[in-house]
mmCIF file of C-alpha atoms and ligand atoms in Angstrom:
data_model
loop_
_atom_site.group_PDB
_atom_site.id
_atom_site.type_symbol
_atom_site.label_atom_id
_atom_site.label_comp_id
_atom_site.label_asym_id
_atom_site.label_seq_id
_atom_site.Cartn_x
_atom_site.Cartn_y
_atom_site.Cartn_z
ATOM 1 C CA MET A 785 104.391 106.502 87.179
ATOM 2 C CA ARG A 786 103.574 110.222 87.291
ATOM 3 C CA ASN A 787 101.865 111.418 90.453
ATOM 4 C CA GLN A 788 99.047 113.781 89.621
ATOM 5 C CA GLY A 789 97.580 113.783 93.118
ATOM 6 C CA ARG A 790 94.374 112.170 91.896
ATOM 7 C CA LEU A 791 93.710 110.705 95.371
ATOM 8 C CA THR A 792 95.321 113.385 97.525
ATOM 9 C CA GLY A 793 93.833 113.366 101.007
ATOM 10 C CA LYS A 794 91.902 110.136 100.336
ATOM 11 C CA VAL A 795 91.999 106.857 102.240
ATOM 12 C CA ALA A 796 91.640 103.545 100.380
ATOM 13 C CA PHE A 797 90.800 100.122 101.831
ATOM 14 C CA ILE A 798 92.183 97.286 99.654
ATOM 15 C CA THR A 799 91.768 93.533 100.192
ATOM 16 C CA GLY A 800 94.186 91.023 98.701
ATOM 17 C CA ALA A 801 96.956 93.608 99.015
ATOM 18 C CA ALA A 802 99.889 91.253 99.674
ATOM 19 C CA ARG A 803 100.629 90.759 95.971
ATOM 20 C CA GLY A 804 99.268 90.816 92.429
ATOM 21 C CA ILE A 805 96.484 93.260 91.569
ATOM 22 C CA GLY A 806 95.862 94.316 95.188
ATOM 23 C CA ARG A 807 99.505 95.280 95.625
ATOM 24 C CA ALA A 808 99.485 97.204 92.327
ATOM 25 C CA GLN A 809 96.394 99.109 93.465
ATOM 26 C CA ALA A 810 97.991 99.916 96.834
ATOM 27 C CA VAL A 811 101.182 101.260 95.269
ATOM 28 C CA ARG A 812 99.439 103.106 92.420
ATOM 29 C CA PHE A 813 96.873 104.709 94.759
ATOM 30 C CA ALA A 814 99.657 105.720 97.180
ATOM 31 C CA GLN A 815 101.546 107.342 94.276
ATOM 32 C CA GLU A 816 98.429 109.445 93.747
ATOM 33 C CA GLY A 817 98.298 110.505 97.382
ATOM 34 C CA ALA A 818 96.032 107.983 99.117
ATOM 35 C CA ALA A 819 96.695 106.431 102.522
ATOM 36 C CA ILE A 820 96.187 102.666 102.310
ATOM 37 C CA ILE A 821 94.339 100.272 104.624
ATOM 38 C CA ALA A 822 95.664 96.927 103.377
ATOM 39 C CA VAL A 823 94.271 93.497 104.237
ATOM 40 C CA ASP A 824 95.339 90.017 103.188
ATOM 41 C CA LEU A 825 94.990 86.479 104.506
ATOM 42 C CA CYS A 826 98.676 85.735 103.799
ATOM 43 C CA GLY A 827 98.139 82.016 104.097
ATOM 44 C CA PRO A 828 96.746 78.844 102.541
ATOM 45 C CA MET A 829 93.137 77.777 102.090
ATOM 46 C CA ASP A 830 91.735 74.294 101.581
ATOM 47 C CA THR A 831 90.779 73.433 97.971
ATOM 48 C CA VAL A 832 92.768 76.383 96.534
ATOM 49 C CA VAL A 833 95.396 75.523 93.927
ATOM 50 C CA VAL A 834 97.249 78.849 94.046
ATOM 51 C CA PRO A 835 100.460 79.001 96.147
ATOM 52 C CA PRO A 836 99.577 81.204 99.154
ATOM 53 C CA SER A 837 100.927 84.692 99.732
ATOM 54 C CA THR A 838 102.871 85.372 102.933
ATOM 55 C CA GLN A 839 103.219 88.062 105.572
ATOM 56 C CA ALA A 840 106.553 88.908 103.918
ATOM 57 C CA ASP A 841 104.624 89.656 100.707
ATOM 58 C CA LEU A 842 102.315 92.019 102.589
ATOM 59 C CA GLN A 843 105.358 93.672 104.168
ATOM 60 C CA ASP A 844 106.844 94.086 100.663
ATOM 61 C CA THR A 845 103.663 95.915 99.630
ATOM 62 C CA ALA A 846 104.036 98.149 102.685
ATOM 63 C CA ASN A 847 107.664 98.863 101.795
ATOM 64 C CA LEU A 848 106.701 99.755 98.222
ATOM 65 C CA VAL A 849 103.977 102.119 99.454
ATOM 66 C CA ASN A 850 106.358 103.692 101.954
ATOM 67 C CA SER A 851 108.926 104.176 99.194
ATOM 68 C CA THR A 852 106.409 106.379 97.341
ATOM 69 C CA GLY A 853 106.201 108.525 100.474
ATOM 70 C CA GLY A 854 102.777 107.074 101.196
ATOM 71 C CA ARG A 855 101.219 105.742 104.383
ATOM 72 C CA ILE A 856 99.888 102.201 104.862
ATOM 73 C CA ARG A 857 98.402 100.134 107.657
ATOM 74 C CA THR A 858 98.488 96.360 107.113
ATOM 75 C CA THR A 859 96.327 93.716 108.761
ATOM 76 C CA VAL A 860 96.310 89.966 108.287
ATOM 77 C CA ALA A 861 92.609 89.101 108.000
ATOM 78 C CA ASP A 862 90.320 86.755 106.087
ATOM 79 C CA VAL A 863 87.539 88.270 103.953
ATOM 80 C CA ARG A 864 85.364 85.372 105.160
ATOM 81 C CA ASP A 865 85.620 86.805 108.702
ATOM 82 C CA VAL A 866 83.408 89.886 108.765
ATOM 83 C CA ASP A 867 84.398 90.826 112.325
ATOM 84 C CA GLY A 868 88.110 90.705 111.499
ATOM 85 C CA LEU A 869 87.519 92.885 108.454
ATOM 86 C CA ARG A 870 85.433 95.360 110.460
ATOM 87 C CA ASP A 871 88.278 95.704 112.995
ATOM 88 C CA ALA A 872 90.854 96.174 110.231
ATOM 89 C CA VAL A 873 88.860 98.982 108.621
ATOM 90 C CA ALA A 874 88.014 100.636 111.933
ATOM 91 C CA GLY A 875 91.714 100.678 112.883
ATOM 92 C CA GLY A 876 92.622 102.261 109.550
ATOM 93 C CA VAL A 877 89.835 104.833 109.761
ATOM 94 C CA GLU A 878 91.010 105.783 113.242
ATOM 95 C CA GLU A 879 94.617 106.125 112.069
ATOM 96 C CA PHE A 880 93.940 107.977 108.793
ATOM 97 C CA GLY A 881 90.755 109.893 109.698
ATOM 98 C CA GLY A 882 88.129 108.364 107.407
ATOM 99 C CA LEU A 883 87.505 106.247 104.314
ATOM 100 C CA ASP A 884 86.901 107.261 100.680
ATOM 101 C CA VAL A 885 87.735 104.296 98.419
ATOM 102 C CA VAL A 886 87.225 100.543 98.659
ATOM 103 C CA CYS A 887 88.780 97.885 96.425
ATOM 104 C CA ALA A 888 87.472 94.349 96.926
ATOM 105 C CA THR A 889 90.312 92.506 95.241
ATOM 106 C CA ALA A 890 91.070 89.394 97.347
ATOM 107 C CA GLY A 891 90.282 86.250 95.403
ATOM 108 C CA ILE A 892 91.151 82.628 94.759
ATOM 109 C CA THR A 893 90.908 80.047 92.037
ATOM 110 C CA SER A 894 90.561 76.293 91.843
ATOM 111 C CA ARG A 895 89.528 73.973 89.084
ATOM 112 C CA ALA A 896 87.060 71.150 88.382
ATOM 113 C CA PRO A 897 84.140 70.441 86.044
ATOM 114 C CA LEU A 898 81.016 71.691 87.849
ATOM 115 C CA ALA A 899 79.209 68.364 88.003
ATOM 116 C CA GLU A 900 82.273 66.662 89.536
ATOM 117 C CA MET A 901 83.177 69.498 91.904
ATOM 118 C CA SER A 902 83.288 68.817 95.645
ATOM 119 C CA GLU A 903 80.948 70.774 97.900
ATOM 120 C CA ALA A 904 84.005 72.166 99.687
ATOM 121 C CA THR A 905 85.541 73.485 96.466
ATOM 122 C CA TRP A 906 82.249 75.173 95.483
ATOM 123 C CA GLN A 907 81.633 76.602 98.944
ATOM 124 C CA THR A 908 85.132 77.987 99.502
ATOM 125 C CA MET A 909 84.953 79.730 96.130
ATOM 126 C CA LEU A 910 81.614 81.367 96.905
ATOM 127 C CA ASP A 911 82.699 82.223 100.461
ATOM 128 C CA VAL A 912 85.837 84.060 99.329
ATOM 129 C CA ASN A 913 85.084 85.427 95.849
ATOM 130 C CA LEU A 914 81.476 86.498 96.474
ATOM 131 C CA THR A 915 80.604 86.604 100.181
ATOM 132 C CA GLY A 916 84.068 88.025 100.909
ATOM 133 C CA VAL A 917 83.255 90.918 98.560
ATOM 134 C CA PHE A 918 79.922 91.424 100.334
ATOM 135 C CA HIS A 919 81.739 91.485 103.700
ATOM 136 C CA THR A 920 84.263 94.000 102.366
ATOM 137 C CA CYS A 921 81.460 96.310 101.258
ATOM 138 C CA LYS A 922 79.407 95.746 104.400
ATOM 139 C CA VAL A 923 82.154 96.851 106.799
ATOM 140 C CA ALA A 924 83.275 99.776 104.613
ATOM 141 C CA VAL A 925 79.994 101.365 103.562
ATOM 142 C CA PRO A 926 79.123 103.016 106.923
ATOM 143 C CA HIS A 927 82.470 104.856 106.797
ATOM 144 C CA LEU A 928 81.856 106.007 103.197
ATOM 145 C CA ILE A 929 78.410 107.294 104.129
ATOM 146 C CA GLU A 930 79.841 109.080 107.150
ATOM 147 C CA ARG A 931 82.346 110.772 104.822
ATOM 148 C CA GLY A 932 79.480 111.961 102.573
ATOM 149 C CA GLY A 933 80.479 109.900 99.516
ATOM 150 C CA GLY A 934 83.109 107.648 98.015
ATOM 151 C CA ALA A 935 83.958 105.042 95.414
ATOM 152 C CA VAL A 936 83.823 101.253 95.510
ATOM 153 C CA VAL A 937 85.667 99.112 92.947
ATOM 154 C CA LEU A 938 84.907 95.401 92.870
ATOM 155 C CA ILE A 939 87.323 93.174 90.966
ATOM 156 C CA SER A 940 85.321 90.714 88.901
ATOM 157 C CA SER A 941 86.743 88.993 85.784
ATOM 158 C CA ILE A 942 85.978 88.194 82.168
ATOM 159 C CA ALA A 943 84.310 85.261 83.946
ATOM 160 C CA GLY A 944 81.838 87.869 85.247
ATOM 161 C CA GLN A 945 80.243 88.062 81.823
ATOM 162 C CA ARG A 946 81.074 84.782 80.035
ATOM 163 C CA GLY A 947 81.631 81.113 80.740
ATOM 164 C CA LEU A 948 85.030 79.384 80.809
ATOM 165 C CA VAL A 949 85.923 75.688 80.946
ATOM 166 C CA GLY A 950 86.568 74.090 84.349
ATOM 167 C CA VAL A 951 85.836 77.109 86.534
ATOM 168 C CA GLY A 952 82.037 77.191 86.770
ATOM 169 C CA HIS A 953 82.157 78.085 90.466
ATOM 170 C CA TYR A 954 84.542 80.999 89.755
ATOM 171 C CA THR A 955 82.264 82.086 86.900
ATOM 172 C CA ALA A 956 79.208 81.974 89.170
ATOM 173 C CA ALA A 957 80.994 84.000 91.868
ATOM 174 C CA LYS A 958 82.316 86.592 89.414
ATOM 175 C CA HIS A 959 78.872 87.023 87.793
ATOM 176 C CA GLY A 960 77.629 87.458 91.371
ATOM 177 C CA VAL A 961 80.161 90.232 91.963
ATOM 178 C CA VAL A 962 78.731 92.156 88.997
ATOM 179 C CA GLY A 963 75.219 91.714 90.399
ATOM 180 C CA LEU A 964 76.385 92.801 93.841
ATOM 181 C CA MET A 965 77.975 95.892 92.248
ATOM 182 C CA ARG A 966 74.754 96.841 90.454
ATOM 183 C CA GLY A 967 72.621 96.394 93.572
ATOM 184 C CA LEU A 968 75.021 98.341 95.757
ATOM 185 C CA ALA A 969 75.218 101.160 93.189
ATOM 186 C CA HIS A 970 71.454 101.584 93.517
ATOM 187 C CA ASP A 971 71.526 101.404 97.327
ATOM 188 C CA LEU A 972 74.322 103.949 97.696
ATOM 189 C CA ALA A 973 73.696 106.500 94.941
ATOM 190 C CA ALA A 974 71.701 108.695 97.312
ATOM 191 C CA HIS A 975 74.744 108.808 99.607
ATOM 192 C CA GLY A 976 77.091 109.933 96.844
ATOM 193 C CA VAL A 977 78.870 106.577 96.787
ATOM 194 C CA ARG A 978 79.680 105.208 93.321
ATOM 195 C CA VAL A 979 80.084 101.470 92.802
ATOM 196 C CA ASN A 980 81.754 99.902 89.752
ATOM 197 C CA SER A 981 83.537 96.706 88.807
ATOM 198 C CA VAL A 982 86.553 95.852 86.682
ATOM 199 C CA LEU A 983 86.570 92.709 84.551
ATOM 200 C CA PRO A 984 90.139 91.704 83.658
ATOM 201 C CA THR A 985 91.257 89.068 81.202
ATOM 202 C CA ASN A 986 94.204 86.929 82.384
ATOM 203 C CA VAL A 987 96.552 89.001 84.541
ATOM 204 C CA ASP A 988 100.213 88.095 85.054
ATOM 205 C CA THR A 989 100.043 87.207 88.770
ATOM 206 C CA PRO A 990 100.569 84.057 90.895
ATOM 207 C CA LEU A 991 96.822 83.394 90.615
ATOM 208 C CA ILE A 992 97.389 82.079 87.089
ATOM 209 C CA GLN A 993 101.179 81.655 86.908
ATOM 210 C CA ASN A 994 101.227 78.298 88.680
ATOM 211 C CA ASP A 995 101.368 74.692 87.496
ATOM 212 C CA ALA A 996 97.712 73.912 88.226
ATOM 213 C CA VAL A 997 96.233 76.804 86.238
ATOM 214 C CA ARG A 998 98.763 76.513 83.417
ATOM 215 C CA ALA A 999 97.919 72.805 83.094
ATOM 216 C CA GLY A 1000 94.245 73.724 82.624
ATOM 217 C CA PHE A 1001 95.221 75.752 79.562
ATOM 218 C CA ARG A 1002 97.382 72.973 78.107
ATOM 219 C CA PRO A 1003 95.589 69.643 78.758
ATOM 220 C CA ASP A 1004 97.552 68.234 75.785
ATOM 221 C CA LEU A 1005 100.791 68.264 77.834
ATOM 222 C CA GLU A 1006 101.628 65.585 80.398
ATOM 223 C CA ARG A 1007 104.018 67.848 82.341
ATOM 224 C CA PRO A 1008 103.440 71.361 83.730
ATOM 225 C CA PRO A 1009 103.468 73.867 80.838
ATOM 226 C CA THR A 1010 106.176 76.491 80.730
ATOM 227 C CA ARG A 1011 105.321 80.183 80.871
ATOM 228 C CA ALA A 1012 105.844 80.375 77.081
ATOM 229 C CA GLU A 1013 103.584 77.371 76.422
ATOM 230 C CA PHE A 1014 100.911 78.904 78.637
ATOM 231 C CA ALA A 1015 101.261 82.208 76.790
ATOM 232 C CA ALA A 1016 100.778 80.500 73.437
ATOM 233 C CA ALA A 1017 97.498 79.004 74.655
ATOM 234 C CA ALA A 1018 96.284 82.200 76.357
ATOM 235 C CA ARG A 1019 97.061 84.655 73.538
ATOM 236 C CA PRO A 1020 94.200 83.626 71.185
ATOM 237 C CA MET A 1021 91.682 84.368 73.969
ATOM 238 C CA ASN A 1022 92.302 88.095 73.453
ATOM 239 C CA LEU A 1023 91.671 90.384 70.477
ATOM 240 C CA LEU A 1024 94.892 92.301 71.097
ATOM 241 C CA ASP A 1025 98.096 90.338 70.625
ATOM 242 C CA VAL A 1026 98.885 89.674 74.308
ATOM 243 C CA PRO A 1027 98.474 86.533 76.437
ATOM 244 C CA TRP A 1028 97.678 88.537 79.563
ATOM 245 C CA VAL A 1029 97.696 92.071 80.952
ATOM 246 C CA ASP A 1030 99.750 93.323 83.894
ATOM 247 C CA PRO A 1031 98.521 94.144 87.429
ATOM 248 C CA ILE A 1032 99.219 97.835 86.758
ATOM 249 C CA ASP A 1033 96.635 97.809 83.949
ATOM 250 C CA VAL A 1034 93.931 96.752 86.393
ATOM 251 C CA ALA A 1035 95.255 99.182 89.021
ATOM 252 C CA ASN A 1036 95.088 102.084 86.548
ATOM 253 C CA ALA A 1037 91.485 101.270 85.614
ATOM 254 C CA SER A 1038 90.645 101.017 89.323
ATOM 255 C CA LEU A 1039 92.356 104.358 89.939
ATOM 256 C CA PHE A 1040 90.266 106.022 87.241
ATOM 257 C CA LEU A 1041 87.035 104.634 88.700
ATOM 258 C CA ALA A 1042 88.129 105.638 92.220
ATOM 259 C CA SER A 1043 89.102 109.170 91.212
ATOM 260 C CA ASP A 1044 86.953 112.252 90.704
ATOM 261 C CA GLU A 1045 87.529 111.896 86.944
ATOM 262 C CA ALA A 1046 84.832 109.203 87.139
ATOM 263 C CA ARG A 1047 82.525 111.283 89.328
ATOM 264 C CA TYR A 1048 79.414 110.470 87.271
ATOM 265 C CA ILE A 1049 80.292 106.853 86.516
ATOM 266 C CA THR A 1050 78.488 104.277 88.605
ATOM 267 C CA ALA A 1051 77.052 100.757 88.099
ATOM 268 C CA VAL A 1052 79.547 100.057 85.299
ATOM 269 C CA ALA A 1053 81.245 96.716 84.548
ATOM 270 C CA LEU A 1054 84.491 97.834 82.873
ATOM 271 C CA PRO A 1055 86.422 95.186 80.935
ATOM 272 C CA VAL A 1056 90.231 95.438 81.008
ATOM 273 C CA ASP A 1057 90.418 92.468 78.744
ATOM 274 C CA ALA A 1058 92.418 93.193 75.574
ATOM 275 C CA GLY A 1059 89.176 92.619 73.685
ATOM 276 C CA ASN A 1060 88.532 89.180 75.165
ATOM 277 C CA SER A 1061 84.786 89.835 75.342
ATOM 278 C CA GLN A 1062 84.709 90.314 71.530
ATOM 279 C CA ARG A 1063 86.165 86.891 70.859
HETATM 280 N N1 NAD B 1654 95.159 86.976 87.668
HETATM 281 C C1 NAD B 1654 94.153 86.881 86.808
HETATM 282 O O1 NAD B 1654 94.284 86.308 85.718
HETATM 283 C C2 NAD B 1654 92.814 87.497 87.133
HETATM 284 C C3 NAD B 1654 91.909 87.706 86.094
HETATM 285 C C4 NAD B 1654 90.668 88.246 86.372
HETATM 286 C C5 NAD B 1654 90.332 88.569 87.664
HETATM 287 N N2 NAD B 1654 91.239 88.345 88.676
HETATM 288 C C6 NAD B 1654 90.822 88.666 90.038
HETATM 289 O O2 NAD B 1654 91.689 89.621 90.573
HETATM 290 C C7 NAD B 1654 91.730 89.491 92.000
HETATM 291 C C8 NAD B 1654 93.169 89.476 92.477
HETATM 292 O O3 NAD B 1654 93.815 88.371 91.897
HETATM 293 P P1 NAD B 1654 95.396 88.312 91.623
HETATM 294 O O4 NAD B 1654 95.554 87.881 90.231
HETATM 295 O O5 NAD B 1654 96.050 89.532 92.121
HETATM 296 O O6 NAD B 1654 95.735 87.042 92.557
HETATM 297 P P2 NAD B 1654 96.911 86.785 93.634
HETATM 298 O O7 NAD B 1654 96.747 85.356 94.022
HETATM 299 O O8 NAD B 1654 98.217 87.245 93.125
HETATM 300 O O9 NAD B 1654 96.503 87.739 94.837
HETATM 301 C C9 NAD B 1654 95.295 87.539 95.536
HETATM 302 C C10 NAD B 1654 95.514 87.898 96.987
HETATM 303 O O10 NAD B 1654 94.244 87.723 97.652
HETATM 304 C C11 NAD B 1654 94.514 87.144 98.904
HETATM 305 N N3 NAD B 1654 93.349 86.408 99.412
HETATM 306 C C12 NAD B 1654 92.823 85.281 98.887
HETATM 307 N N4 NAD B 1654 91.838 84.827 99.669
HETATM 308 C C13 NAD B 1654 91.738 85.693 100.714
HETATM 309 C C14 NAD B 1654 90.911 85.755 101.852
HETATM 310 N N5 NAD B 1654 90.002 84.783 102.115
HETATM 311 N N6 NAD B 1654 91.043 86.799 102.697
HETATM 312 C C15 NAD B 1654 91.980 87.752 102.465
HETATM 313 N N7 NAD B 1654 92.829 87.729 101.419
HETATM 314 C C16 NAD B 1654 92.705 86.707 100.546
HETATM 315 C C17 NAD B 1654 95.661 86.196 98.652
HETATM 316 O O11 NAD B 1654 96.330 85.879 99.875
HETATM 317 C C18 NAD B 1654 96.517 86.971 97.679
HETATM 318 O O12 NAD B 1654 97.533 87.710 98.333
HETATM 319 C C19 NAD B 1654 90.966 88.212 92.329
HETATM 320 O O13 NAD B 1654 89.656 88.543 92.750
HETATM 321 C C20 NAD B 1654 90.912 87.497 90.988
HETATM 322 O O14 NAD B 1654 89.802 86.644 90.885
HETATM 323 C C21 NAD B 1654 92.470 87.834 88.429
#
């Protein structure tokens, strides 16, 4: 990817950076000159169906950033733990000299019809995918204000603007992220901080490429669907002829919103959804 220095001299705080979209953001932003403060839980959570990321994954992200010539500081922390997040950001700000960009990307999925869902499944979803985003913003905003401005990018989902079967808790959390974005954009405009969200369709990451999520797309099969069978079921969700987009597509949209090219764009919910919202 061509480096145009779109984030030269900037520092970006990214949650969920061990793999998937968070890793793509870290590497893409580093290519454009940003120093990266990377956070990930790197471990399992109750009720979550996605295989957990590991500290080796987070180290791989660090290696990829370093290979671009970029700088990165990694911390294992849980977005549900506001004190741990605050320490992670403070350490990065001390090392890199400030903070300009925030990407709240950490997220989980699990699956059940809403009326049959356990309290624990509901609560963990809201704690990570909504309150975790609030925590991320809460600990970062004072540093952005101190810097005199900045950009916040919250990763929502197509489920931030429409319903989907079997993930009502995820849908509620992702709608909440869009609301949080709009409220924060109003609160922070006077400080020169822009706040936007990105709403991806399916993205080719471990969040969806696992037996549990694939099975939700192919309830007709009695065994775990293959990648190709999953793709066949996912493709008709989108207007464009793709079953999913890649992490780099979400990272590039995030980069645009984080860069000065978007200097007068705030309070926007930007779909990166291959036309899913028109279906
Ligand atoms: N993959 C998709 O189809 C898709 C579509 C739309 C939106 N999204 C959203 O994009 C974001 C990133 O998802 P992804 O596809 O890269 O998933 P992923 O599972 O590949 O990566 C998510 C990362 O977040 C981390 N994480 C989860 N809970 C955490 C916590 N409590 N504290 C700290 N880190 C935590 C995980 O350890 C993991 O490394 C999520 O918010 C997800 O909801 C994904």
